[in-house]
XYZ file of C-alpha atoms in Angstrom:
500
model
C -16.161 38.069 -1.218
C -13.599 40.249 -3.281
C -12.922 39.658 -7.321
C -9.878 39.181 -7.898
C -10.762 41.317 -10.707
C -10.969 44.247 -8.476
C -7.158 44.304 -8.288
C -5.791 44.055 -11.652
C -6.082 46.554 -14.141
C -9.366 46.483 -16.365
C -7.455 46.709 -19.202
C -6.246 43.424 -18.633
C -9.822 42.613 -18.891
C -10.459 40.985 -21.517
C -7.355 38.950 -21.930
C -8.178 37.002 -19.475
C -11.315 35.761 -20.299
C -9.916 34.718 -23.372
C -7.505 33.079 -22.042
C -4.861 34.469 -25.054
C -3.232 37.418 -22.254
C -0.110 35.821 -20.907
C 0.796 38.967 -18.719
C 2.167 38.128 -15.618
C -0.292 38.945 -12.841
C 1.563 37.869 -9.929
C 1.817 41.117 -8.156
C -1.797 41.971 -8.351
C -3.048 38.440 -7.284
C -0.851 38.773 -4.317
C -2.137 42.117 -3.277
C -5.604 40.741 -3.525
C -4.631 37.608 -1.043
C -2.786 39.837 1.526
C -5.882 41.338 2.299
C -6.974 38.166 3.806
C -10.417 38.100 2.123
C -11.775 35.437 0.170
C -10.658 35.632 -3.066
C -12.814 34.906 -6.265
C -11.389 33.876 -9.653
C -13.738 34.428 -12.444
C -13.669 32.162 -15.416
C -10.520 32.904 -17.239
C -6.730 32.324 -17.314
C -4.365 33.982 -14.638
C -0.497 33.710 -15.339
C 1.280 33.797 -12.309
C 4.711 33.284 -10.326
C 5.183 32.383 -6.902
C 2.014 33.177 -4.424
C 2.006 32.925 -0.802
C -0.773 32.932 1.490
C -0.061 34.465 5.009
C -2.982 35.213 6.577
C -5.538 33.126 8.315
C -8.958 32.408 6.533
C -8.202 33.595 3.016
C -9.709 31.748 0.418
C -9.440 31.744 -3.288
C -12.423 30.053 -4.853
C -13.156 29.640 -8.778
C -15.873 28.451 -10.389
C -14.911 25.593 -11.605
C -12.840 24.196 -14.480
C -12.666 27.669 -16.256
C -10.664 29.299 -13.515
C -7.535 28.825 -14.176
C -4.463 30.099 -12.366
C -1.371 29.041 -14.147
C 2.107 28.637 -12.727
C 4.569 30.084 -14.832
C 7.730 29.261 -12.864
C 7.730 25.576 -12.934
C 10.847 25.895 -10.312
C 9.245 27.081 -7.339
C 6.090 26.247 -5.237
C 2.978 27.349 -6.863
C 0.890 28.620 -3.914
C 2.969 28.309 -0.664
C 0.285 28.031 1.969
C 1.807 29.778 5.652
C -1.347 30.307 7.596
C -4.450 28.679 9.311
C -7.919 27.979 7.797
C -7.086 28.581 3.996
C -9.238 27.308 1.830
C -8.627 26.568 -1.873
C -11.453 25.667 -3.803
C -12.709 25.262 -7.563
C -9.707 26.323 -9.345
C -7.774 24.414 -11.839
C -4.175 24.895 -11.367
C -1.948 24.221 -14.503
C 1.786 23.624 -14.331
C 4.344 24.420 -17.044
C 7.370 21.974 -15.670
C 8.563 19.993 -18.900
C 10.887 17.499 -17.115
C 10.802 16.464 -13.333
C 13.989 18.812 -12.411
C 13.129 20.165 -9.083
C 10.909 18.891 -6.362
C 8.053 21.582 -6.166
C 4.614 21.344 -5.657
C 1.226 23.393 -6.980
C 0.240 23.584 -3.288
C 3.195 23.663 -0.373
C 3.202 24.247 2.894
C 6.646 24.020 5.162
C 7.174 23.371 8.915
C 8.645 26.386 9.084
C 5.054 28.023 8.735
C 2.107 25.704 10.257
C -0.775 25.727 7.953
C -3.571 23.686 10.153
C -6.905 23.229 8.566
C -5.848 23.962 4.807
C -8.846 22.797 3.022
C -8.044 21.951 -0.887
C -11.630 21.331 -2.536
C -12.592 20.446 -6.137
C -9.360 21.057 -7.494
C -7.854 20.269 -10.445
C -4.218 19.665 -10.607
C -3.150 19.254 -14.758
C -1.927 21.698 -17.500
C -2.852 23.380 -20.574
C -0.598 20.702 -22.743
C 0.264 17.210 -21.875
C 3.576 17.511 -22.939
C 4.182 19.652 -19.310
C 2.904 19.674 -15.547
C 3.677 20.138 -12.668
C 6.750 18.155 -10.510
C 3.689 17.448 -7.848
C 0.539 18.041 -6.282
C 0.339 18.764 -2.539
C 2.573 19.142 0.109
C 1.370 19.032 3.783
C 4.123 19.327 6.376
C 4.441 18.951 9.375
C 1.875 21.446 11.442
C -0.435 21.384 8.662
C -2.477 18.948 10.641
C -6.741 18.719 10.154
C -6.311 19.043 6.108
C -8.825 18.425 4.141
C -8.079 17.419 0.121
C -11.390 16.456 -1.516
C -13.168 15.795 -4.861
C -9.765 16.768 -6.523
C -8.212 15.737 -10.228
C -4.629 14.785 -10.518
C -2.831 14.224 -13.656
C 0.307 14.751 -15.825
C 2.491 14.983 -12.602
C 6.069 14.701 -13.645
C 8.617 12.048 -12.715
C 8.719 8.736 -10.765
C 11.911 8.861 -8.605
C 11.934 10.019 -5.056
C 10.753 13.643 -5.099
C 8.993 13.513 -8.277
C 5.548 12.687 -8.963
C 3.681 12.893 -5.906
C -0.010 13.687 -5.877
C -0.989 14.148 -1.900
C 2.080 13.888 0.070
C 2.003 14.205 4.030
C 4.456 13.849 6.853
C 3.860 14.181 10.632
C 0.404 15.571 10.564
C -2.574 14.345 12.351
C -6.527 13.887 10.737
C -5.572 14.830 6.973
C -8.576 13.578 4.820
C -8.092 12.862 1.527
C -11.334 12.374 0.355
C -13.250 11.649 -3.509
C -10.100 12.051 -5.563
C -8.759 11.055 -8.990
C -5.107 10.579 -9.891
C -4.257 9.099 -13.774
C -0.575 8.747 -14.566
C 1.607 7.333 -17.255
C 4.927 6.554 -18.187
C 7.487 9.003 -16.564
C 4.671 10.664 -15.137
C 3.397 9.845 -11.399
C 5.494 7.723 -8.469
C 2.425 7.887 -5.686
C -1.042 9.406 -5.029
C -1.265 9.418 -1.658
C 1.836 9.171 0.423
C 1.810 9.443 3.986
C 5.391 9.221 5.944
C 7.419 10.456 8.669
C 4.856 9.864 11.204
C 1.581 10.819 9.565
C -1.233 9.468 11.863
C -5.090 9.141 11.917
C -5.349 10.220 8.332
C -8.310 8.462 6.007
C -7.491 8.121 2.478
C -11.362 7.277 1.283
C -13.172 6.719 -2.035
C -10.337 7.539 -4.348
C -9.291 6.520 -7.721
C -6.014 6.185 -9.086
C -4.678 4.674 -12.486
C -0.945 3.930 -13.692
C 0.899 5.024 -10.987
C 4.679 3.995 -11.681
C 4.894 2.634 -8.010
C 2.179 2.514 -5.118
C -1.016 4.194 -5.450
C -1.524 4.431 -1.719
C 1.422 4.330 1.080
C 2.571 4.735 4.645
C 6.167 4.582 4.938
C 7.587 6.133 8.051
C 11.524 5.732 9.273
C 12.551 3.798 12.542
C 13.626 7.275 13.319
C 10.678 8.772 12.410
C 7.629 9.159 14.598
C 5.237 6.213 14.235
C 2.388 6.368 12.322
C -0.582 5.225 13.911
C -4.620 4.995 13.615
C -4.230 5.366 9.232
C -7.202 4.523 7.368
C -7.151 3.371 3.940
C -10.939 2.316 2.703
C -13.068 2.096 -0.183
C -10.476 3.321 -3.130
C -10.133 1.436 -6.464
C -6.110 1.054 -7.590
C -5.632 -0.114 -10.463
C -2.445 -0.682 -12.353
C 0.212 0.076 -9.803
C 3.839 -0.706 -10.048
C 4.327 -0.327 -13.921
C 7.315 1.807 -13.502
C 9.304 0.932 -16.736
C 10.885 -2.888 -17.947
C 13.623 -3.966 -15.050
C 16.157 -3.043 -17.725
C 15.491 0.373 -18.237
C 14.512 1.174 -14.615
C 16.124 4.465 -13.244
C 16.877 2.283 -9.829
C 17.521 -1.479 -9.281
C 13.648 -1.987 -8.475
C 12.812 -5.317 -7.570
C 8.973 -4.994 -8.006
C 8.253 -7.652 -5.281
C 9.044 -5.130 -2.889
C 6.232 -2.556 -3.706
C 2.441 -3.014 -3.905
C -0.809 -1.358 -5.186
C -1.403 -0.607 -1.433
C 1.367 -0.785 1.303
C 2.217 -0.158 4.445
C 5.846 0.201 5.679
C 8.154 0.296 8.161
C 7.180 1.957 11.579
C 3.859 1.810 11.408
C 1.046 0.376 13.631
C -2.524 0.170 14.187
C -3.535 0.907 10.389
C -6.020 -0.132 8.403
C -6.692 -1.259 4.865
C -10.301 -2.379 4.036
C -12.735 -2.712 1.342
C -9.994 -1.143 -1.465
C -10.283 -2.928 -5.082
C -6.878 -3.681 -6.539
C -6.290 -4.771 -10.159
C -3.721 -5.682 -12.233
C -0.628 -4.147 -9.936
C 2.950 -4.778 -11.542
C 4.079 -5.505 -8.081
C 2.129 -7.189 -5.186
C -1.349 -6.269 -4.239
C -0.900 -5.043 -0.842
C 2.169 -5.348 1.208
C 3.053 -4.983 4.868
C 6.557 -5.101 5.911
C 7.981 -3.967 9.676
C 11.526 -4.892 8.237
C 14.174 -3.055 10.760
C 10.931 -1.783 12.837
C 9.840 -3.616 15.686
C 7.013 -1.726 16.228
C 5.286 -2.709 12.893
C 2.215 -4.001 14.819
C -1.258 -4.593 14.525
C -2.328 -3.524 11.176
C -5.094 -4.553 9.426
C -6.297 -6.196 5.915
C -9.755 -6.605 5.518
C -12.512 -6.902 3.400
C -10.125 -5.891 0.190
C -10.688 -7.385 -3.514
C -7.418 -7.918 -5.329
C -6.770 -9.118 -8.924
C -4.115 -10.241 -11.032
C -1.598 -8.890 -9.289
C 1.933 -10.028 -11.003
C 3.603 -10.879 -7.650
C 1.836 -11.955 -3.918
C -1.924 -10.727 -3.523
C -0.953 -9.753 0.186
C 1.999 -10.142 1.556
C 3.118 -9.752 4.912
C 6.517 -9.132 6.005
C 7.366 -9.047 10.043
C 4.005 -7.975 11.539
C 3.290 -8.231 14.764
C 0.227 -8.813 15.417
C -3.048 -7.904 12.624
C -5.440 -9.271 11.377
C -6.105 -10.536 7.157
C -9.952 -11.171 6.623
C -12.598 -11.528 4.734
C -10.098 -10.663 1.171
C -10.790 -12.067 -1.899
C -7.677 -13.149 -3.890
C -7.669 -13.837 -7.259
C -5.073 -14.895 -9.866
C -1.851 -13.680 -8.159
C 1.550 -14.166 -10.198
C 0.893 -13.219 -13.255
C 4.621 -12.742 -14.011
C 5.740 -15.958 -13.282
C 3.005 -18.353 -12.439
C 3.565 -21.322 -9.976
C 5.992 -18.718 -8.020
C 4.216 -16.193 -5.622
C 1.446 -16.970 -3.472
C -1.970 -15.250 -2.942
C -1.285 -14.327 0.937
C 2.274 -14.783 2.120
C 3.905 -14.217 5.795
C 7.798 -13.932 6.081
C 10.080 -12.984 8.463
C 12.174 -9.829 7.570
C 15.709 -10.814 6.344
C 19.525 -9.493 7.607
C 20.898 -9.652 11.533
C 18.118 -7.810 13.247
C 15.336 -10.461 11.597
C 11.840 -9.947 12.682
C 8.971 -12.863 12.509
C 5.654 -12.313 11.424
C 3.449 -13.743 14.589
C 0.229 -13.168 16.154
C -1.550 -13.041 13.027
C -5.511 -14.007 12.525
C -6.196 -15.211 9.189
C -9.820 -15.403 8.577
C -12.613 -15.772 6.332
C -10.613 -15.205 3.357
C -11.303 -16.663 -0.235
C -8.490 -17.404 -2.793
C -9.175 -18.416 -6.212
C -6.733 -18.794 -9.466
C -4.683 -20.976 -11.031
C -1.500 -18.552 -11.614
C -0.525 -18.553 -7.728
C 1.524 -21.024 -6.267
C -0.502 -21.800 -3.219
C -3.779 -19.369 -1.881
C -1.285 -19.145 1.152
C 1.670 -19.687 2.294
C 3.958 -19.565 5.183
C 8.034 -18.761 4.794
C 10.137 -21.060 6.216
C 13.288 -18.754 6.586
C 13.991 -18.212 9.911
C 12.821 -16.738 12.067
C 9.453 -18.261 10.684
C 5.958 -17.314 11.398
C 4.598 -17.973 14.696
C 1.522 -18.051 16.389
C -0.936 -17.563 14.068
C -4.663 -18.638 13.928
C -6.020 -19.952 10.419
C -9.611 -20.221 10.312
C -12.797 -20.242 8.067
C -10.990 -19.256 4.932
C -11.627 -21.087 1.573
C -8.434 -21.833 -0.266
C -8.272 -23.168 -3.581
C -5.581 -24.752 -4.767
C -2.836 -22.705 -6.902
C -0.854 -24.766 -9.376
C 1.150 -26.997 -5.670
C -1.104 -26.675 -3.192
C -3.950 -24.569 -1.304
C -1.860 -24.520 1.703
C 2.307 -23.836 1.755
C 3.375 -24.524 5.121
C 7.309 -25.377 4.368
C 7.655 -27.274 7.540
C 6.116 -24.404 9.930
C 3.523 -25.460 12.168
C 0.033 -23.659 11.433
C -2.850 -23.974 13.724
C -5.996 -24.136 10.900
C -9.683 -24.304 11.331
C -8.926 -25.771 15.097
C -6.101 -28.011 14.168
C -2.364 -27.535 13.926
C -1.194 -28.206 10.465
C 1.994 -29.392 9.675
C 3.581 -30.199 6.270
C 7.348 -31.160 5.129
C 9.007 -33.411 2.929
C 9.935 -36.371 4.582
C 12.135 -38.881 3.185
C 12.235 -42.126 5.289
C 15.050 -44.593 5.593
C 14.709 -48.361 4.071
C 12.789 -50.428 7.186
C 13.055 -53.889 7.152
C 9.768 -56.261 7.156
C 8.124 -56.355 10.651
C 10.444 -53.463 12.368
C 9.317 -49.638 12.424
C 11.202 -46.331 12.638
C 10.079 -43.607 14.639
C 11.743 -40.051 14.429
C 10.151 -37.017 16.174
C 8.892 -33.312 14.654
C 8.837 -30.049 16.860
C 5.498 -28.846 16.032
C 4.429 -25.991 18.179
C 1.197 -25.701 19.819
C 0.538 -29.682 20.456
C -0.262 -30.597 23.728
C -0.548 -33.683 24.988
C -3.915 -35.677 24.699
C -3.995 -34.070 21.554
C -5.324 -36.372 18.423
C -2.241 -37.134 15.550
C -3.183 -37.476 12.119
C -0.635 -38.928 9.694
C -0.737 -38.873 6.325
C 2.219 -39.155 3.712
C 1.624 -38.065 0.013
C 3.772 -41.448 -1.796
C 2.697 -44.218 -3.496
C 4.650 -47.043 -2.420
C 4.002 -47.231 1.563
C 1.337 -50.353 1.174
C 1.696 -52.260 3.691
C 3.181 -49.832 6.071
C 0.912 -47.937 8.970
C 1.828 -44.831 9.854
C 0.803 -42.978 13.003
C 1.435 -40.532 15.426
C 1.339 -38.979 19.448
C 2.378 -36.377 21.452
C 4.950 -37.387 23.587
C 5.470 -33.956 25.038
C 4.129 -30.171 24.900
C 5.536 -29.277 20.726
C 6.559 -32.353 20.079
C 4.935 -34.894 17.614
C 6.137 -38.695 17.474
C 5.711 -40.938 14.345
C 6.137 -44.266 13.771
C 5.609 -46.496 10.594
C 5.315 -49.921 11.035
C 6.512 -52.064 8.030
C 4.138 -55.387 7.956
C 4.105 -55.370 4.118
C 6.086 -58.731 4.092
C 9.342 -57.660 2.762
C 12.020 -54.390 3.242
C 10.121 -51.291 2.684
C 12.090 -48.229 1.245
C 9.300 -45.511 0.926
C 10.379 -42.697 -1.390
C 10.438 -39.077 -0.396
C 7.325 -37.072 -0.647
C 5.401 -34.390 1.518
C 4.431 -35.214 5.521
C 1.605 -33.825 6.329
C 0.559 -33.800 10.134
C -2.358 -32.478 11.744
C -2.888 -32.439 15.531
C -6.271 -31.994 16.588
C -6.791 -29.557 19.467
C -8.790 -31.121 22.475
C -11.927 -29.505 23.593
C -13.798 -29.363 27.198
């Protein structure tokens, strides 16, 4: 292993182990890295410009904290990484950016130059002030597949539009680990930790921390244009307040924070996975998955996650095909306007191409709090959710009900649930009215339960039958002794599935 020492002049010795030498060192740190060797940073402070690594297996390792190589040129890349195998390890890189006014990155690596296996360990990513930074953290592009970013520290990255304020950014890679990391951010200062797009896929984003990140900690957003991304793994990180980028009136964009989450998933995107994460306190929804425009937003998973007072939905699910939502624990969703947003919501996505949630399994998930409007709920707007199976959660009612169907039929814990309002007309004494529901899923020699949530049907007997595969009869029978007009209030039908 070479000192980096070795290459600069010792009179510059002793400046820069006191850290007080602001020379600019850039030309004899880049001799020592085009020799290809691995590189060692003593404790001390390196000014620098622009470096690029071009050769396979160099390394530049520090020891620790202490080793500090700071970017003086807060409008271009850092280190631009264009070879194989380079590892970057126990350094602390400090930026000098003082406003998020180009999108540049301490670490970068382009398409242009494939940089497979770049292994960024025990890093730290900050400055020297807090008033400055860098723009963002890490940049793997496309070729730069088999990363590795572990045990690293993230902080006072700049900005929180599109561009700015990125810790870990990927697109189109395969296997990138991001691994034991922290990220803290503030006002004006962070967008996303970890965002993977444009077709990332079989990336794990483990055992990471992040704090006050103005919109999702953790995200996969890829294009319908885009490659998919597929195989994702999202497990065992603690968010916590996500989505806080600034009041709705003094947002830089028209954000409506319903649409992001503390974790999310969007867009084409399938066979994912988000488990065992604990979410608290995000300004927008807990976690989110929405296909909207993508078809083949399909089988991606929720499971196992803890999520707290979250200001919008705990998880909420917008035109998934297929997935699975389990063993979650929900509590206290809708903190910014309680009665309003559910725990766990499915939708359809919205405009001419409209996608419906459908082939979801809903299971063994526990909902608690009196903020949400339901512990879950189905949207009615068409096209509605479909084939789903409910079973073995425990829901708790919100402030209206532990179940929100809206009129879509729901098969739960082996029976298909069915809830409206229902609003019968006056019948006179000794006559009945029958009228019919489409709930599908009912089969016939099926069991009807009726029940109608009013309190002036005495005297009137309500019950139902299937007369045909998805279609539920009722009839109420008026022997009260006198005209019955029942008021309006909610239907609820459950069909009881037959067993061998």
């Amino acid at each position: 292993m070479a000192s980096v020492l070795d290459f600069i002049p010792s009179g510059l010795h002793a400046g820069i182990h006191a850290g007080t030498d602001t020379t600019d060192l850039t030309s004899y740190i880049q001799t020592a890295l085009d020799t290809g060797e691995q590189i060692f940073f003593p404790h001390g402070v390196y000014h620098h410009d622009q470096l690029v690594v071009t050769l396979a297996g160099t390394g530049m390792l520090g020891e620790g904290h202490g080793s500090v190589l700071r970017n003086t040129d807060p409008t271009a890349n850092a280190i631009d990484v264009r070879a194989s195998y380079v590892r970057i390890a126990k350094l602390r890189l400090e930026g000098t950016a003082e406003a998020p006014n180009d999108s540049v990155f301490a670490i970068f690596t382009s398409e242009t130059y494939p940089a497979p296996h770049l292994h960024v360990v025990e890093v730290e990513f900050s400055s020297n002030d807090p008033d400055i930074g860098f723009i963002n953290g890490l940049k793997f592009e496309t070729g730069a597949d088999f990363g590795q970013v572990r045990n690293c520290f993230f902080e006072r990255l700049w900005g929180t539009e599109s561009g700015y304020g990125y810790g870990v950014l990927a697109g189109a890679v395969t296997s990138l680990l991001v691994d034991g990391c922290v990220g803290l951010a503030a006002v004006d200062r962070g967008r996303h930790f970890v965002y993977l797009s444009a077709g990332v896929s079989y990336a794990r984003v483990t055992n990471n921390f992040c704090t006050g990140f103005q919109l999702e900690g953790l995200t996969i957003n890829t294009h319908a244009n885009q490659p998919a991304s597929i195989g994702n793994v999202i497990e065992g990180n603690t968010v916590l307040y996500a989505v806080t980028i600034v009041t709705p009136e003094s947002a830089p964009e028209p954000y409506n924070f319903v649409n992001f989450s503390a974790i999310s998933i969007f867009g084409n995107s399938a066979d994912n996975l988000i488990a065992n994460n604990v979410i608290q306190s995000s300004g927008g929804c807990g976690i989110k998955i929405d296909g909207t425009d993508n078809p083949n937003c399909k089988n991606n998973c929720v499971i196992g996650n803890q999520i707290r007072d979250s200001d919008y939905v705990g998880i909420d699910v917008v035109a998934l095909t297929g997935g699975v939502i389990a063993n979650n624990q929900i509590n206290e969703s809708s903190l910014a306007s309680p009665g309003t947003h559910p725990n766990i919501n499915l939708a359809a996505s919205r405009g001419d191409d409209a996608i419906a949630t459908s082939d979801i399994l809903v299971s063994g998930n526990r909902s608690l709090g009196d903020s949400s409007r339901a512990a879950f709920r189905l949207d009615p707007t068409s096209p509605a959710p479909v084939l789903l199976k409910v079973t073995g959660n425990k829901f708790s009612p919100g402030t209206l009900t532990d179940v929100d169907l809206n009129g879509v039929p729901c098969a739960i814990d082996d029976r298909i649930r069915f809830a409206d309002s229902f609003d019968p007309p006056s019948i006179p004494d000794g006559s009945s009215y029958s009228t019919g529901f489409a709930v599908a899923g009912a089969e016939m020699g099926d069991v009807v339960t009726v029940t109608h949530a009013v309190s002036n049907a005495d005297g009137c007997t309500y019950y139902g039958y299937v007369n045909a595969n998805d279609q539920v009869t009722l009839i109420i029978l008026n022997n009260s002794g006198a005209a019955k007009n029942i008021t309006s209030g909610t239907l609820n039908i459950d069909v009881w599935k037959r067993r061998p």
